[in-house]
PDB file of C-alpha atoms in Angstrom:
ATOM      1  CA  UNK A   1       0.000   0.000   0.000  1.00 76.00           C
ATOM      2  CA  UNK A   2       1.152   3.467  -0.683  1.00 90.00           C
ATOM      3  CA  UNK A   3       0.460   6.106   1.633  1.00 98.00           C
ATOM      4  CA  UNK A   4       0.396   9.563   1.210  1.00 98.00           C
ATOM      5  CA  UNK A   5       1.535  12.406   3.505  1.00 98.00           C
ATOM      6  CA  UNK A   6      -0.479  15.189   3.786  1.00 98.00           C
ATOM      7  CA  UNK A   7       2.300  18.039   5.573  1.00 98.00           C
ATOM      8  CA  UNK A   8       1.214  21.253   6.689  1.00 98.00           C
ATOM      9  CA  UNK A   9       4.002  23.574   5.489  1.00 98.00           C
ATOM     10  CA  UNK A  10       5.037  27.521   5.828  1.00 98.00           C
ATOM     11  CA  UNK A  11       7.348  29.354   7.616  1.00 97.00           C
ATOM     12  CA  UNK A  12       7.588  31.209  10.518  1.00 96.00           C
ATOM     13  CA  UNK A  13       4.073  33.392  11.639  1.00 91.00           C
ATOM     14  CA  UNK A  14       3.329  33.241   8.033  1.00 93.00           C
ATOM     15  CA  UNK A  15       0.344  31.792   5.964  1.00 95.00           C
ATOM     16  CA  UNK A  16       0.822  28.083   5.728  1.00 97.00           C
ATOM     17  CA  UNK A  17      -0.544  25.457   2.979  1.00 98.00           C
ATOM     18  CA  UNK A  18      -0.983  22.142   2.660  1.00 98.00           C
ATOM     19  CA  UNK A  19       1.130  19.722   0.310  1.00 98.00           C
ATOM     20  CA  UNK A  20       1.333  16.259  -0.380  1.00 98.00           C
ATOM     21  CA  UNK A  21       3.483  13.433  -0.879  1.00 98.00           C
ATOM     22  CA  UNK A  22       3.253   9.638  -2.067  1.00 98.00           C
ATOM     23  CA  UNK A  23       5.794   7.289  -0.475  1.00 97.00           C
ATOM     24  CA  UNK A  24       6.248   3.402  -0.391  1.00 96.00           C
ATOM     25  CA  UNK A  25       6.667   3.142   3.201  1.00 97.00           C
ATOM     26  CA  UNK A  26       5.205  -0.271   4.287  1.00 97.00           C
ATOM     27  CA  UNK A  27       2.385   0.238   6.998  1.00 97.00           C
ATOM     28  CA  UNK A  28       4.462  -0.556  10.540  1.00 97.00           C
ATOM     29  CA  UNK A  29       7.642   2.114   9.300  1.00 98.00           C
ATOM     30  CA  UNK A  30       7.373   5.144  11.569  1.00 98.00           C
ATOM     31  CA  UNK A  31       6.149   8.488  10.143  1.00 98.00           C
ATOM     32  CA  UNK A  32       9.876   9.711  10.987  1.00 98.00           C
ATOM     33  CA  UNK A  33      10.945   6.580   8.160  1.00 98.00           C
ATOM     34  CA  UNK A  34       8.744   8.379   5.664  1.00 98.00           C
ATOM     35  CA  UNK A  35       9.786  11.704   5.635  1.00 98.00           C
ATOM     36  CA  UNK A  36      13.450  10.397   6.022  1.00 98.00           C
ATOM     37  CA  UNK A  37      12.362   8.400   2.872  1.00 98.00           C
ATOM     38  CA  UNK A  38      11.366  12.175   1.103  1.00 98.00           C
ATOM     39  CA  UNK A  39      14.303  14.293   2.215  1.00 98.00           C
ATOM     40  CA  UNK A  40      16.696  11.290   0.671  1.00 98.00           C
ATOM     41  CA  UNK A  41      15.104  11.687  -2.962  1.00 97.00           C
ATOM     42  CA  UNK A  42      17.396  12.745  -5.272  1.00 97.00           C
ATOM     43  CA  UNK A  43      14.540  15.575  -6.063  1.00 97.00           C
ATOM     44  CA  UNK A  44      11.681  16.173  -3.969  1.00 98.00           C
ATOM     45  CA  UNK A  45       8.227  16.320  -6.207  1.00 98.00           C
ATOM     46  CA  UNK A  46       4.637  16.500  -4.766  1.00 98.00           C
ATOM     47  CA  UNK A  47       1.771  14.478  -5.866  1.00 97.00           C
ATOM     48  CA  UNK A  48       1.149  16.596  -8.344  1.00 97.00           C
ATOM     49  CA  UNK A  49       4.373  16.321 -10.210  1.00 98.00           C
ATOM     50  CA  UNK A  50       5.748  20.028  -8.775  1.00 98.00           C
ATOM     51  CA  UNK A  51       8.940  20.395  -7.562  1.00 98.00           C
ATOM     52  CA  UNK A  52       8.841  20.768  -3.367  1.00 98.00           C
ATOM     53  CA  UNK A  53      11.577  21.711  -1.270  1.00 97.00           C
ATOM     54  CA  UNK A  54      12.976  19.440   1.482  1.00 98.00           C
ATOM     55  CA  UNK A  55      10.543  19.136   4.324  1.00 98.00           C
ATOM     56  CA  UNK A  56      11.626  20.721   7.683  1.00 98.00           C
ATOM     57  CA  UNK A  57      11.244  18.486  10.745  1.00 98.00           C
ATOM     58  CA  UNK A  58      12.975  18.330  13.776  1.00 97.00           C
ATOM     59  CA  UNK A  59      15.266  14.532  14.863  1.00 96.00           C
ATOM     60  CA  UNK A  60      17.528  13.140  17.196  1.00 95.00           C
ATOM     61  CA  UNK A  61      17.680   9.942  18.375  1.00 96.00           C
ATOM     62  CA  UNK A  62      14.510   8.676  16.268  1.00 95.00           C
ATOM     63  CA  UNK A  63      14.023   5.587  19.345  1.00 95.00           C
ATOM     64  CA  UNK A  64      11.618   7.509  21.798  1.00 95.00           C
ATOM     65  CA  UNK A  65      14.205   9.125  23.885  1.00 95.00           C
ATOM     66  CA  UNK A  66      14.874  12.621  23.148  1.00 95.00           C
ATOM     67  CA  UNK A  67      11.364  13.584  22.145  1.00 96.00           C
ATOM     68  CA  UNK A  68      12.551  16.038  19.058  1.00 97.00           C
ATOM     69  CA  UNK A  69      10.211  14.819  16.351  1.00 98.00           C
ATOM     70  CA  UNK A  70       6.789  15.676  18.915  1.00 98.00           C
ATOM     71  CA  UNK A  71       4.454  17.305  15.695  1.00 98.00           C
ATOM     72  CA  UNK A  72       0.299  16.419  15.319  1.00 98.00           C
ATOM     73  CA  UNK A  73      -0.206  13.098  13.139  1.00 98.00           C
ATOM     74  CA  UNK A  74      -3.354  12.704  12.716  1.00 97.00           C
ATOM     75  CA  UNK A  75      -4.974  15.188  13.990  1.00 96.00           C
ATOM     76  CA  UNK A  76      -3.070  13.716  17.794  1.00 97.00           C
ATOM     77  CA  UNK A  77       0.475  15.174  19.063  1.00 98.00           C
ATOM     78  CA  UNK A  78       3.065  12.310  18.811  1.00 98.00           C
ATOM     79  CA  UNK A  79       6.386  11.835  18.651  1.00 98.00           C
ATOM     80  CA  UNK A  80       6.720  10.900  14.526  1.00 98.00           C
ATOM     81  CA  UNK A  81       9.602   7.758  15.361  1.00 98.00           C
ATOM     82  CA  UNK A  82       7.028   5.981  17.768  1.00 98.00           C
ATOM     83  CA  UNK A  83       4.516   6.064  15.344  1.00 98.00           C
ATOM     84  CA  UNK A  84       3.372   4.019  12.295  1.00 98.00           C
ATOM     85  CA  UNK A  85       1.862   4.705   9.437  1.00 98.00           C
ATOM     86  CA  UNK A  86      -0.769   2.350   9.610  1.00 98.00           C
ATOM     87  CA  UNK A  87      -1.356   3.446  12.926  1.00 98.00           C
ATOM     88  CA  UNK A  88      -1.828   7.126  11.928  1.00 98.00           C
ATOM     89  CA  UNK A  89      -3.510   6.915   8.547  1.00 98.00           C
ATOM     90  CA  UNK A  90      -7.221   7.897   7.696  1.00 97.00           C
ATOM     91  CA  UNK A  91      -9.043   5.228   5.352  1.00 96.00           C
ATOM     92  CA  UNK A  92      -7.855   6.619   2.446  1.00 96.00           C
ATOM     93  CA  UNK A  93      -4.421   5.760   3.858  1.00 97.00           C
ATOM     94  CA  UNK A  94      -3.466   9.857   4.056  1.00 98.00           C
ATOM     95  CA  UNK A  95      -1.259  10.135   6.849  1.00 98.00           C
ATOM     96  CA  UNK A  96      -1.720  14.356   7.828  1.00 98.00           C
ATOM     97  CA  UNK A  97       1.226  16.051   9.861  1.00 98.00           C
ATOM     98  CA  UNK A  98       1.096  19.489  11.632  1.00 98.00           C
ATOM     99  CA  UNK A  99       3.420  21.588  13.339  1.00 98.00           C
ATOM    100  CA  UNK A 100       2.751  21.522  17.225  1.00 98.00           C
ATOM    101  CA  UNK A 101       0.364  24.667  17.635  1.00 97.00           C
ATOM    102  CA  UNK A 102       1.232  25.785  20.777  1.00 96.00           C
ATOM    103  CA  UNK A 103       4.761  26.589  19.885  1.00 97.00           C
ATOM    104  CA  UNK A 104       5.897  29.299  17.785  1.00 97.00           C
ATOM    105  CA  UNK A 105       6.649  27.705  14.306  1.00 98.00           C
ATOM    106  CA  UNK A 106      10.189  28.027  12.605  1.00 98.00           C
ATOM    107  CA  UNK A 107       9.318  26.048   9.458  1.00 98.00           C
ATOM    108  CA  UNK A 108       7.226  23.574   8.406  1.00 98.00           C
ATOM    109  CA  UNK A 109       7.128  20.720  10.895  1.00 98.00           C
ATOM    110  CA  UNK A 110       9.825  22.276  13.190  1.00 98.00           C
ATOM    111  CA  UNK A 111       8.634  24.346  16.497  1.00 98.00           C
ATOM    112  CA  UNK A 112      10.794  27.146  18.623  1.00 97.00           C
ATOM    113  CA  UNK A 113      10.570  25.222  22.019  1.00 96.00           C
ATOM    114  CA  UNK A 114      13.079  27.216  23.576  1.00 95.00           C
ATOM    115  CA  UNK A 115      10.094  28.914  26.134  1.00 94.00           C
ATOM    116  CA  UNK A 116       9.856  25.350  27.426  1.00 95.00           C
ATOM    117  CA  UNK A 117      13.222  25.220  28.218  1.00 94.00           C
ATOM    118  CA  UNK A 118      13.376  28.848  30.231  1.00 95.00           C
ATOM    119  CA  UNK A 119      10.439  28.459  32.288  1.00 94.00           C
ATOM    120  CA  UNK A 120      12.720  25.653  33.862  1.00 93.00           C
ATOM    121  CA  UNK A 121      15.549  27.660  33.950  1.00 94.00           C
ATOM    122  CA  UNK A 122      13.393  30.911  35.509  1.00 95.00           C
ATOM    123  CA  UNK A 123      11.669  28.332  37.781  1.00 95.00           C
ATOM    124  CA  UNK A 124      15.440  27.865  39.456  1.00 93.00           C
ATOM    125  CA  UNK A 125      15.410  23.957  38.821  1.00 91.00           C
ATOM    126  CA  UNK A 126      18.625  22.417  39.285  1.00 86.00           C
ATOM    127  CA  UNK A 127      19.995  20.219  42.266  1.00 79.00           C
ATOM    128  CA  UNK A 128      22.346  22.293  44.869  1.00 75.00           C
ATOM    129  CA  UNK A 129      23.273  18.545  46.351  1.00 71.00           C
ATOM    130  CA  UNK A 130      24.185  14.942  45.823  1.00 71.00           C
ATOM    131  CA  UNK A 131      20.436  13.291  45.593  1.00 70.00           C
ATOM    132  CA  UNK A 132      19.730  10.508  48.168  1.00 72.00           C
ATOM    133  CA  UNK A 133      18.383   6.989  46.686  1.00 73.00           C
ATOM    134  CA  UNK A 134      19.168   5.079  49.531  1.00 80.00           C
ATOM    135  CA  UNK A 135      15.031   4.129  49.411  1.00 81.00           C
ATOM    136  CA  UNK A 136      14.039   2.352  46.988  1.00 87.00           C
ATOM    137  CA  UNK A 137      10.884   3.849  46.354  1.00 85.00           C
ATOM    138  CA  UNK A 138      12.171   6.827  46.283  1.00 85.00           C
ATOM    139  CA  UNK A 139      14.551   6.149  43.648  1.00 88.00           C
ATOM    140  CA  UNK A 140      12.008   4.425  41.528  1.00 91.00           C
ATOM    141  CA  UNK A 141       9.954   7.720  41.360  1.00 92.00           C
ATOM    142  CA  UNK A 142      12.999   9.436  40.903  1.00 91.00           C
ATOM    143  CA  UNK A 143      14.024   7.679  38.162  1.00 92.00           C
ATOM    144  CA  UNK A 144      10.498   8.002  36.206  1.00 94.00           C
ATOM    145  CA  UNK A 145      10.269  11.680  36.547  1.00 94.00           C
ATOM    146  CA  UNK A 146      13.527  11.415  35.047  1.00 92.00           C
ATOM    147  CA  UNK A 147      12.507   9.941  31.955  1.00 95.00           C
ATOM    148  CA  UNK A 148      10.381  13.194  30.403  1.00 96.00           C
ATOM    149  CA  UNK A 149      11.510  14.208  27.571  1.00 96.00           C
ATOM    150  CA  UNK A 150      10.757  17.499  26.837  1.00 95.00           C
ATOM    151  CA  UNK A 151       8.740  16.411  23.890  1.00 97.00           C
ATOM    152  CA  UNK A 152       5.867  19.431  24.856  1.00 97.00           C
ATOM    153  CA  UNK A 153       3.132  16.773  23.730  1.00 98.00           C
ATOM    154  CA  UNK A 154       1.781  17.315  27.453  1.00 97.00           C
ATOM    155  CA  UNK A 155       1.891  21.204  26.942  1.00 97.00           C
ATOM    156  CA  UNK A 156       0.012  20.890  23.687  1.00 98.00           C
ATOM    157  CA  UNK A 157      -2.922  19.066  25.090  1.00 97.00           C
ATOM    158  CA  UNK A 158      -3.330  21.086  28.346  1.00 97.00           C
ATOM    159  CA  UNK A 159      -6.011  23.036  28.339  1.00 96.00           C
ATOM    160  CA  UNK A 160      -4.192  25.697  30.418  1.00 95.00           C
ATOM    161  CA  UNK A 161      -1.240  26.276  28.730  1.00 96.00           C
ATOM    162  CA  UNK A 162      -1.132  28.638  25.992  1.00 93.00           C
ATOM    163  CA  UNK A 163       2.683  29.676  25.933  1.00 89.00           C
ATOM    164  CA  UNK A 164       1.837  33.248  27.130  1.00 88.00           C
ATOM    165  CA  UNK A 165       1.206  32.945  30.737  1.00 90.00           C
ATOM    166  CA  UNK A 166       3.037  31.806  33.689  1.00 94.00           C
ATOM    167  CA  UNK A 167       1.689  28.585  33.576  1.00 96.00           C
ATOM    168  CA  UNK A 168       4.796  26.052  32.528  1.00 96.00           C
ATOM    169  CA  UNK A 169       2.795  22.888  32.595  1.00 95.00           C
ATOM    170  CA  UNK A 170       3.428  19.551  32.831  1.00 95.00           C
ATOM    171  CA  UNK A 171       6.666  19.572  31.495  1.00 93.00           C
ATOM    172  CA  UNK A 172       8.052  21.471  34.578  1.00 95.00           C
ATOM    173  CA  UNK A 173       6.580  19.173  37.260  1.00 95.00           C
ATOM    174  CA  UNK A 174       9.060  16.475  36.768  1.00 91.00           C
ATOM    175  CA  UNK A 175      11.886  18.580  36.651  1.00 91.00           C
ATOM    176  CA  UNK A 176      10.152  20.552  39.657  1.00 93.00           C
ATOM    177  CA  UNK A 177       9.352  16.808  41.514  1.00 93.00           C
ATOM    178  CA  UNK A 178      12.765  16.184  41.774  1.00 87.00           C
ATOM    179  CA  UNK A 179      14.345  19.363  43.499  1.00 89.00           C
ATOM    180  CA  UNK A 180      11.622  19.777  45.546  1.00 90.00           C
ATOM    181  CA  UNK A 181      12.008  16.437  47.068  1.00 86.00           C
ATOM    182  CA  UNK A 182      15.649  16.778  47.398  1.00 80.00           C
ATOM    183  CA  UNK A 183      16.050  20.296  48.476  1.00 69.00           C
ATOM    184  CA  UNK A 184      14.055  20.883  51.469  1.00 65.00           C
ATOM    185  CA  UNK A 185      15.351  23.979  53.093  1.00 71.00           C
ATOM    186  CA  UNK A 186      17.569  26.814  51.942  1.00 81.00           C
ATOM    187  CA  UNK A 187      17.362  29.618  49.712  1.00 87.00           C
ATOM    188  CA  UNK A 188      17.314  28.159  46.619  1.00 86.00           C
ATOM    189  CA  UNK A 189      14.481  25.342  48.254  1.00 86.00           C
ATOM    190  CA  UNK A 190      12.285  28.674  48.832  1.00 88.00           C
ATOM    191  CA  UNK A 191      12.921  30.130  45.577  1.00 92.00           C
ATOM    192  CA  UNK A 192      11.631  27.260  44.054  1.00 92.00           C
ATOM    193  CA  UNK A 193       8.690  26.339  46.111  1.00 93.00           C
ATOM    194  CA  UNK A 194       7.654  29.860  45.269  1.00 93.00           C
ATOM    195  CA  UNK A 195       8.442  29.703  41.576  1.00 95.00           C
ATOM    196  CA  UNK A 196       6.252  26.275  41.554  1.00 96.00           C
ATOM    197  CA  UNK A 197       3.111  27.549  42.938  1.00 95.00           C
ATOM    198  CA  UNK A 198       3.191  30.845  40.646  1.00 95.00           C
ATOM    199  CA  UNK A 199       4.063  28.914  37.284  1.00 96.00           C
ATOM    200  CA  UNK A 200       2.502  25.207  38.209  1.00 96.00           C
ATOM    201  CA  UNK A 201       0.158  25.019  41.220  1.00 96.00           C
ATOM    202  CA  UNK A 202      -1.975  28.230  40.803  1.00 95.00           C
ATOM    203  CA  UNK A 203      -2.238  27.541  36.910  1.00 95.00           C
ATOM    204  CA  UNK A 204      -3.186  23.439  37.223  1.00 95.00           C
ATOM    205  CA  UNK A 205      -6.772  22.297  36.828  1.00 93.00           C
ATOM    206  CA  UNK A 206      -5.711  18.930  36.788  1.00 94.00           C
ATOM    207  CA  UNK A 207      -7.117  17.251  33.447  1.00 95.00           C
ATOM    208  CA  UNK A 208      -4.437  15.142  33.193  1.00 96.00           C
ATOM    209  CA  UNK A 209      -4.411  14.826  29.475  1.00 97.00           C
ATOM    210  CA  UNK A 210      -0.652  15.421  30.102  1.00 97.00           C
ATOM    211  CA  UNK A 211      -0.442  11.633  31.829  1.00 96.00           C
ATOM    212  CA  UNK A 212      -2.444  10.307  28.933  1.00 97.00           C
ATOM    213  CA  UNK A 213      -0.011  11.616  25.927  1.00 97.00           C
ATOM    214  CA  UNK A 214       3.036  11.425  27.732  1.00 97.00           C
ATOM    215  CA  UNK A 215       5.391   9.129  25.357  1.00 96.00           C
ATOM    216  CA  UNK A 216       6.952   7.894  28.107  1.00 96.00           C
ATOM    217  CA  UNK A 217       4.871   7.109  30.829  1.00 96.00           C
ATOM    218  CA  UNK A 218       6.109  10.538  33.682  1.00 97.00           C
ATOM    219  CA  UNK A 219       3.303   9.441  36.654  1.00 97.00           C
ATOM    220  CA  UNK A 220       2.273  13.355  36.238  1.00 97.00           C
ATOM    221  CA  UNK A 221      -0.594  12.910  38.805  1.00 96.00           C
ATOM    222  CA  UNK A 222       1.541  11.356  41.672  1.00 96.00           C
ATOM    223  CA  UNK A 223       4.255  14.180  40.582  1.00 96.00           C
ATOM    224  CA  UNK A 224       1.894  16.487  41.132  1.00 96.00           C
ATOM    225  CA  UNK A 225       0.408  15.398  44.303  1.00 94.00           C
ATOM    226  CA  UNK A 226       3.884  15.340  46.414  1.00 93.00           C
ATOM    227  CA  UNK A 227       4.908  18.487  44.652  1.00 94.00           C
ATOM    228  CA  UNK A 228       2.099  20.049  45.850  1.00 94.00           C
ATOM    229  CA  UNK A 229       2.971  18.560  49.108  1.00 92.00           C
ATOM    230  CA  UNK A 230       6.431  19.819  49.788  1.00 90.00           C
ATOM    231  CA  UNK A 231       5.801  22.892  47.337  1.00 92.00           C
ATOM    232  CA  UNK A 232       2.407  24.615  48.806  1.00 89.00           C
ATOM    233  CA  UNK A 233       1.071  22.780  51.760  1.00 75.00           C
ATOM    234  CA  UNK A 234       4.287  22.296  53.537  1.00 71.00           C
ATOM    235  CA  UNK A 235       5.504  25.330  53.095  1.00 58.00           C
ATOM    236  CA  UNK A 236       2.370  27.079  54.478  1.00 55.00           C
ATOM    237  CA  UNK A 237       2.698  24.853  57.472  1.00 55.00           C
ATOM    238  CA  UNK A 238       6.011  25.809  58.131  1.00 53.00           C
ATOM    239  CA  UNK A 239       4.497  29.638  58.274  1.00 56.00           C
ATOM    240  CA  UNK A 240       2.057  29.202  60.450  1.00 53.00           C
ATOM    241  CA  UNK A 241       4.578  26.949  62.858  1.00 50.00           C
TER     242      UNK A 241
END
């Protein structure tokens, strides 16, 4: 079966338009296989016989661990290498690929996520101090909140988030979960506790769509919960103490 991709292109903040491409992909390759398979042409034509530039994407590692290649296939946010054409194509066996929407497009496929990136940095979150696994349990959740990969999937989902706000999302509560659990006094402790209940806690309505799409399985909700914990409740304890 051939399928055909269906690619939302433009650049920047200006007008975008739709274009299509036929490629021999078998059903289970991964979306990130096909447009591989059109960048590698010797010349790049559309189904119409027109000559089409390269398509812009973002890639890494293309095995589900540096979440690069997050666009909407299918009308869904996904990460294009965990996802199959089969998987993602309408009847018709059109596969259609967007730019996340929530980011500020550079070209084509490819998003500016770098406001991701300095809400964590203006939200202070880095370890001042060895962390402590010596409980298992503790190491376990540890080690899951670890594995987010900054894809934004779970920022273009939320219903909260809108990139303009203070609101960072889900993708700061791992990164969030595991300072707060290891820094529990000092400056830099405070600083953060108060940078997580401006930019996470007071923006949260908890729909959890973030758990659903996350690629990689981040426990948001039980984040969230002992966050909230040693972030808000805790610290307004202490206060009243």
């Amino acid at each position: 079966m051939t399928y055909r991709l269906k690619i939302r292109r433009g650049r920047g903040g200006g007008e975008s338009f739709w274009q299509s491409f036929d490629t021999p992909c078998a059903g289970r390759d991964t979306v990130a296989a096909a447009l591989e398979e059109l960048n590698g042409r010797p010349a790049l034509m559309d189904c119409t016989g027109a000559a089409a530039r390269p398509v812009v994407w973002e890639r890494a590692c293309l095995e589900k661990k540096c979440g690069a290649c997050a666009m909407v296939i299918g009308g869904a946010p996904a990460l294009a290498c965990a996802t199959a054409l089969e998987d993602a194509a309408d009847k018709s066996g059109t596969v259609t690929l967007a730019p996340l929407a929530k980011f500020p497009r550079i070209e084509d496929l490819q998003v500016d996520r770098a406001g991701m990136f300095r809400a964590l940095e203006d939200m202070a979150l880095w370890l001042e101090q060895d962390a402590d696994f010596t409980d298992e349990r503790r190491r376990a959740l540890h080690y899951k909140a670890a594995g987010c990969l900054q894809c934004g999937l779970c920022l273009e989902v939320c219903p909260n988030f809108d990139g303009r706000g203070a609101f960072a999302g889900a993708a700061a509560v791992a990164a969030a979960f595991r300072v707060l659990d290891e820094n529990e006094t000092g400056e830099h402790a405070a600083a953060v506790e108060k940078a997580y209940e401006r930019r996470v806690f007071a923006g949260c309505a908890k729909s959890l769509a973030c758990q659903r799409i996350c690629p990689a399985g981040v426990p948001v909700e039980r984040l969230l919960v002992k966050s909230n914990a040693a972030a808000v409740w805790h610290r307004k304890e202490r206060k009243r103490k």
